[in-house]
XYZ file of C-alpha atoms in Angstrom:
294
model
C 0.017 0.008 -0.108
C 1.383 3.417 -0.961
C 1.268 5.940 1.836
C 0.616 9.511 0.707
C 2.041 12.315 2.659
C -0.306 14.383 4.665
C -1.120 17.799 3.190
C 1.592 20.385 3.825
C -0.036 23.614 2.808
C 0.779 26.306 0.279
C 3.587 28.026 2.203
C 6.369 27.152 4.626
C 4.869 29.514 7.120
C 1.522 27.634 7.052
C 3.203 24.286 7.198
C 5.200 25.395 10.189
C 2.054 26.578 11.891
C 0.271 23.255 11.276
C 3.243 21.232 12.547
C 3.351 23.142 15.852
C 2.230 20.741 18.586
C -1.166 21.468 20.137
C -0.788 21.415 23.958
C -3.239 21.727 26.790
C -2.047 25.283 27.323
C -2.964 26.148 23.627
C -6.445 24.631 24.103
C -7.087 26.752 27.276
C -5.891 29.820 25.322
C -8.254 29.043 22.475
C -11.132 29.136 24.955
C -9.903 32.490 26.152
C -9.854 33.890 22.574
C -13.278 32.386 21.880
C -11.859 30.003 19.225
C -13.714 26.765 18.927
C -11.735 23.457 19.351
C -12.200 20.576 16.818
C -11.675 17.050 18.112
C -12.324 13.763 16.588
C -11.805 10.118 17.454
C -9.211 7.924 15.602
C -8.021 4.492 16.116
C -5.378 3.716 13.467
C -2.325 5.187 11.907
C -3.734 6.202 8.584
C -6.776 7.900 9.880
C -4.725 9.708 12.402
C -2.489 11.003 9.551
C -5.467 12.262 7.591
C -7.205 14.093 10.412
C -3.863 15.493 11.692
C -2.873 16.684 8.246
C -6.288 18.329 7.877
C -5.596 20.357 10.989
C -7.589 18.742 13.805
C -6.730 20.273 17.191
C -6.947 16.978 19.302
C -7.533 13.274 18.685
C -9.191 11.006 21.197
C -8.286 7.431 20.999
C -11.643 6.510 22.515
C -12.728 3.314 24.048
C -15.524 3.513 21.549
C -13.101 1.468 19.437
C -14.736 -1.521 21.297
C -17.832 -0.988 19.130
C -16.552 0.510 15.953
C -13.199 -1.390 15.618
C -13.676 -4.614 17.729
C -17.336 -5.443 17.272
C -18.377 -5.297 21.010
C -21.822 -4.038 21.947
C -20.435 -1.510 24.466
C -17.197 -0.071 25.607
C -17.097 -2.283 28.756
C -14.955 -5.207 27.259
C -12.145 -2.944 26.131
C -8.881 -3.614 27.906
C -5.791 -1.518 28.531
C -3.841 -3.594 26.062
C -6.430 -2.880 23.422
C -6.170 0.875 24.162
C -2.254 0.862 24.260
C -2.213 -0.961 20.888
C -4.471 1.570 19.118
C -3.049 4.630 20.819
C 0.466 3.629 19.603
C -0.850 3.450 16.133
C -2.517 6.888 16.331
C 0.584 8.526 17.880
C 2.735 7.246 15.099
C 0.503 9.023 12.597
C 0.388 12.439 14.343
C 2.675 15.366 14.059
C 0.506 18.252 15.441
C -2.670 17.285 17.198
C -2.914 16.470 20.976
C -3.513 12.807 21.381
C -5.575 11.797 24.358
C -5.829 8.117 25.492
C -9.280 6.991 26.884
C -8.745 5.015 30.096
C -11.032 1.925 29.700
C -13.436 0.394 32.120
C -12.040 -0.401 35.633
C -8.467 0.713 34.613
C -8.688 3.561 37.120
C -11.174 2.419 39.693
C -9.646 -0.297 41.726
C -6.830 1.592 43.379
C -5.003 5.029 42.899
C -1.701 3.109 42.379
C -3.225 1.061 39.601
C -4.770 4.207 37.951
C -1.481 5.903 37.955
C 0.318 2.971 36.457
C -2.210 2.609 33.619
C -2.062 6.352 32.970
C 1.651 6.212 32.785
C 1.428 3.376 30.238
C -0.479 5.714 27.846
C 2.275 8.319 28.263
C 5.291 6.090 28.241
C 4.299 3.136 25.953
C 1.647 4.640 23.602
C 2.879 8.256 23.068
C -0.348 9.907 24.363
C 0.077 13.395 25.864
C -3.057 13.197 28.116
C -5.678 10.751 29.315
C -9.528 10.901 29.711
C -11.474 9.566 32.730
C -15.310 9.313 33.163
C -17.246 10.579 36.070
C -16.700 12.805 39.077
C -15.870 10.195 41.632
C -12.399 10.069 40.138
C -11.538 13.596 41.342
C -8.973 12.305 43.845
C -7.387 10.192 41.094
C -7.317 13.222 38.917
C -5.425 15.217 41.508
C -2.828 12.517 41.874
C -2.283 12.109 38.160
C -1.934 15.816 37.599
C 0.514 16.059 40.447
C 2.574 13.266 38.664
C 2.600 15.183 35.442
C -0.119 13.510 33.669
C -2.822 15.855 32.011
C -6.366 14.664 32.469
C -9.514 15.391 30.614
C -12.867 14.756 32.302
C -16.045 13.379 30.994
C -19.569 13.977 32.398
C -23.155 13.501 31.216
C -23.650 10.210 29.393
C -20.624 8.250 30.343
C -20.597 5.076 28.185
C -18.635 2.934 30.734
C -21.758 3.189 32.958
C -24.048 1.902 30.405
C -25.075 -1.003 32.716
C -26.165 1.578 35.383
C -28.006 3.813 32.994
C -29.590 0.896 31.217
C -29.568 2.716 27.815
C -28.150 5.755 26.158
C -30.215 8.683 27.326
C -29.982 12.397 27.809
C -28.465 13.379 31.092
C -29.299 16.513 33.144
C -32.839 17.098 32.002
C -34.187 17.685 35.542
C -33.204 20.527 37.865
C -31.689 18.093 40.307
C -29.554 16.177 37.805
C -28.509 19.460 36.032
C -27.263 20.811 39.410
C -25.430 17.649 40.078
C -23.609 17.755 36.789
C -22.711 21.387 37.308
C -21.373 20.630 40.763
C -19.345 17.533 39.299
C -17.805 19.833 36.557
C -16.791 22.490 39.193
C -15.175 19.597 41.328
C -13.310 18.063 38.395
C -11.944 21.588 37.441
C -10.819 22.071 40.938
C -9.155 18.660 40.869
C -7.052 19.842 37.847
C -8.580 18.584 34.582
C -7.597 20.659 31.605
C -10.850 20.151 29.643
C -14.214 18.513 30.127
C -16.236 16.352 27.594
C -20.046 16.883 27.960
C -21.892 14.017 26.225
C -25.603 14.069 25.564
C -26.720 16.915 27.819
C -29.255 19.558 27.137
C -27.785 22.542 25.238
C -28.690 25.278 27.783
C -26.945 23.174 30.601
C -23.817 22.614 28.551
C -23.696 26.372 27.821
C -24.135 27.183 31.525
C -21.305 24.899 32.454
C -19.143 26.229 29.655
C -19.544 29.786 31.005
C -18.842 28.806 34.605
C -15.642 26.882 33.910
C -12.262 28.498 32.975
C -11.219 25.204 31.095
C -12.592 24.131 27.712
C -15.789 22.118 27.374
C -15.970 19.646 24.488
C -19.374 18.720 23.469
C -20.846 15.547 21.887
C -24.602 15.926 21.665
C -24.318 18.971 23.966
C -24.989 21.905 21.585
C -23.116 24.803 20.178
C -22.469 26.523 23.500
C -19.482 24.305 24.287
C -16.011 25.507 23.607
C -15.352 22.684 21.196
C -16.927 19.572 19.664
C -15.928 15.869 19.279
C -17.415 13.241 17.077
C -16.583 9.596 16.279
C -14.841 9.421 13.022
C -17.025 6.582 11.677
C -20.133 8.618 12.251
C -18.978 11.723 10.398
C -17.812 9.558 7.529
C -20.999 7.690 7.129
C -19.566 4.075 7.438
C -22.872 2.783 8.563
C -25.495 3.874 5.942
C -28.395 2.626 8.289
C -27.424 4.739 11.410
C -26.503 8.211 12.232
C -26.633 9.458 15.903
C -28.730 12.514 16.496
C -25.684 14.371 17.650
C -23.644 13.564 14.481
C -23.596 14.965 10.880
C -22.430 12.890 7.995
C -19.757 14.843 6.146
C -19.346 11.890 3.802
C -21.272 8.810 2.995
C -18.585 6.161 2.604
C -20.736 3.058 3.513
C -22.472 2.760 0.160
C -19.165 3.799 -1.748
C -17.225 1.078 -0.098
C -19.986 -1.488 -0.516
C -20.137 -0.854 -4.275
C -16.203 -0.936 -4.462
C -16.089 -4.234 -2.750
C -18.887 -5.698 -4.950
C -17.053 -4.380 -8.175
C -13.863 -5.923 -6.967
C -15.410 -9.337 -6.346
C -17.166 -9.209 -9.714
C -13.867 -8.316 -11.622
C -12.002 -11.163 -9.951
C -14.700 -13.678 -10.591
C -15.003 -12.658 -14.203
C -11.234 -12.466 -14.781
C -11.094 -8.819 -15.423
C -8.796 -8.236 -12.471
C -5.812 -8.255 -12.583
C -5.413 -6.650 -16.016
C -2.134 -6.315 -17.705
C -1.334 -2.909 -16.107
C -1.563 -4.594 -12.669
C 0.780 -7.412 -13.560
C 4.502 -7.846 -14.005
C 6.049 -9.204 -17.234
C 9.308 -11.214 -17.774
C 11.122 -12.910 -20.679
C 9.002 -15.931 -21.136
C 11.940 -17.876 -22.821
C 13.467 -18.116 -19.280
C 10.571 -20.428 -18.408
C 11.201 -22.910 -21.236
C 11.615 -26.417 -19.970
C 10.082 -25.619 -16.479
C 6.598 -26.825 -17.564
C 7.462 -30.517 -16.955
């Protein structure tokens, strides 16, 4: 497979600006200037190259890979080794974007020491420059990680690792009580030291309120335009599944039918003998084969 270099822009100045590493400090500065932050998930080297070359600010190697890459029905079965494997691949494809490793189910809940060791694996083995944790109960763990030099992103609202508690994916924070709890949890996590907060599937007014209350960036997924940035699953925005698009997503491409047609055409050409053609094959002096038939 031929690997095509990522876009380099029309000027050396533009290429240098794109090659400059995005840091947590830069993300915070973007919020201060009112600049929106663009994030996306990626799980492999080539996708990471493409989105990084396009100018994405940050890439989350999400435990959603359990569903879109590994075929599980939730994120719960994803292991640390799964996450390290995919984060390594993404890190190798990135020059500019901030790479964030999503700590999987139970990798930070059993003990503070184990949580710290697992977070360190993302940094040392996989090349991530930050990690993400779900929920507010992890605030003491966040403090310990930040003190150890590990940047942490928080995640509130619909937290997929708690799907067995929620029962199903549903909007969080619709009542006054639950909205107040999410706001309190957001403030608690900021005080613990997170550099940014993902708000997933919460009402737009609540997400906007939290965004205004916090000094750190909020990154929305199904949380409306009032957040400081947005994140989407790459497979959703590319339309890999022609039969499903989450309400919070927008298809910027419709690759599912294109890929389906391409595979069917390939199968048809192989079966009919149309592929490989002469231009796909390598010649030689056939006299060199004389006498080899028997």
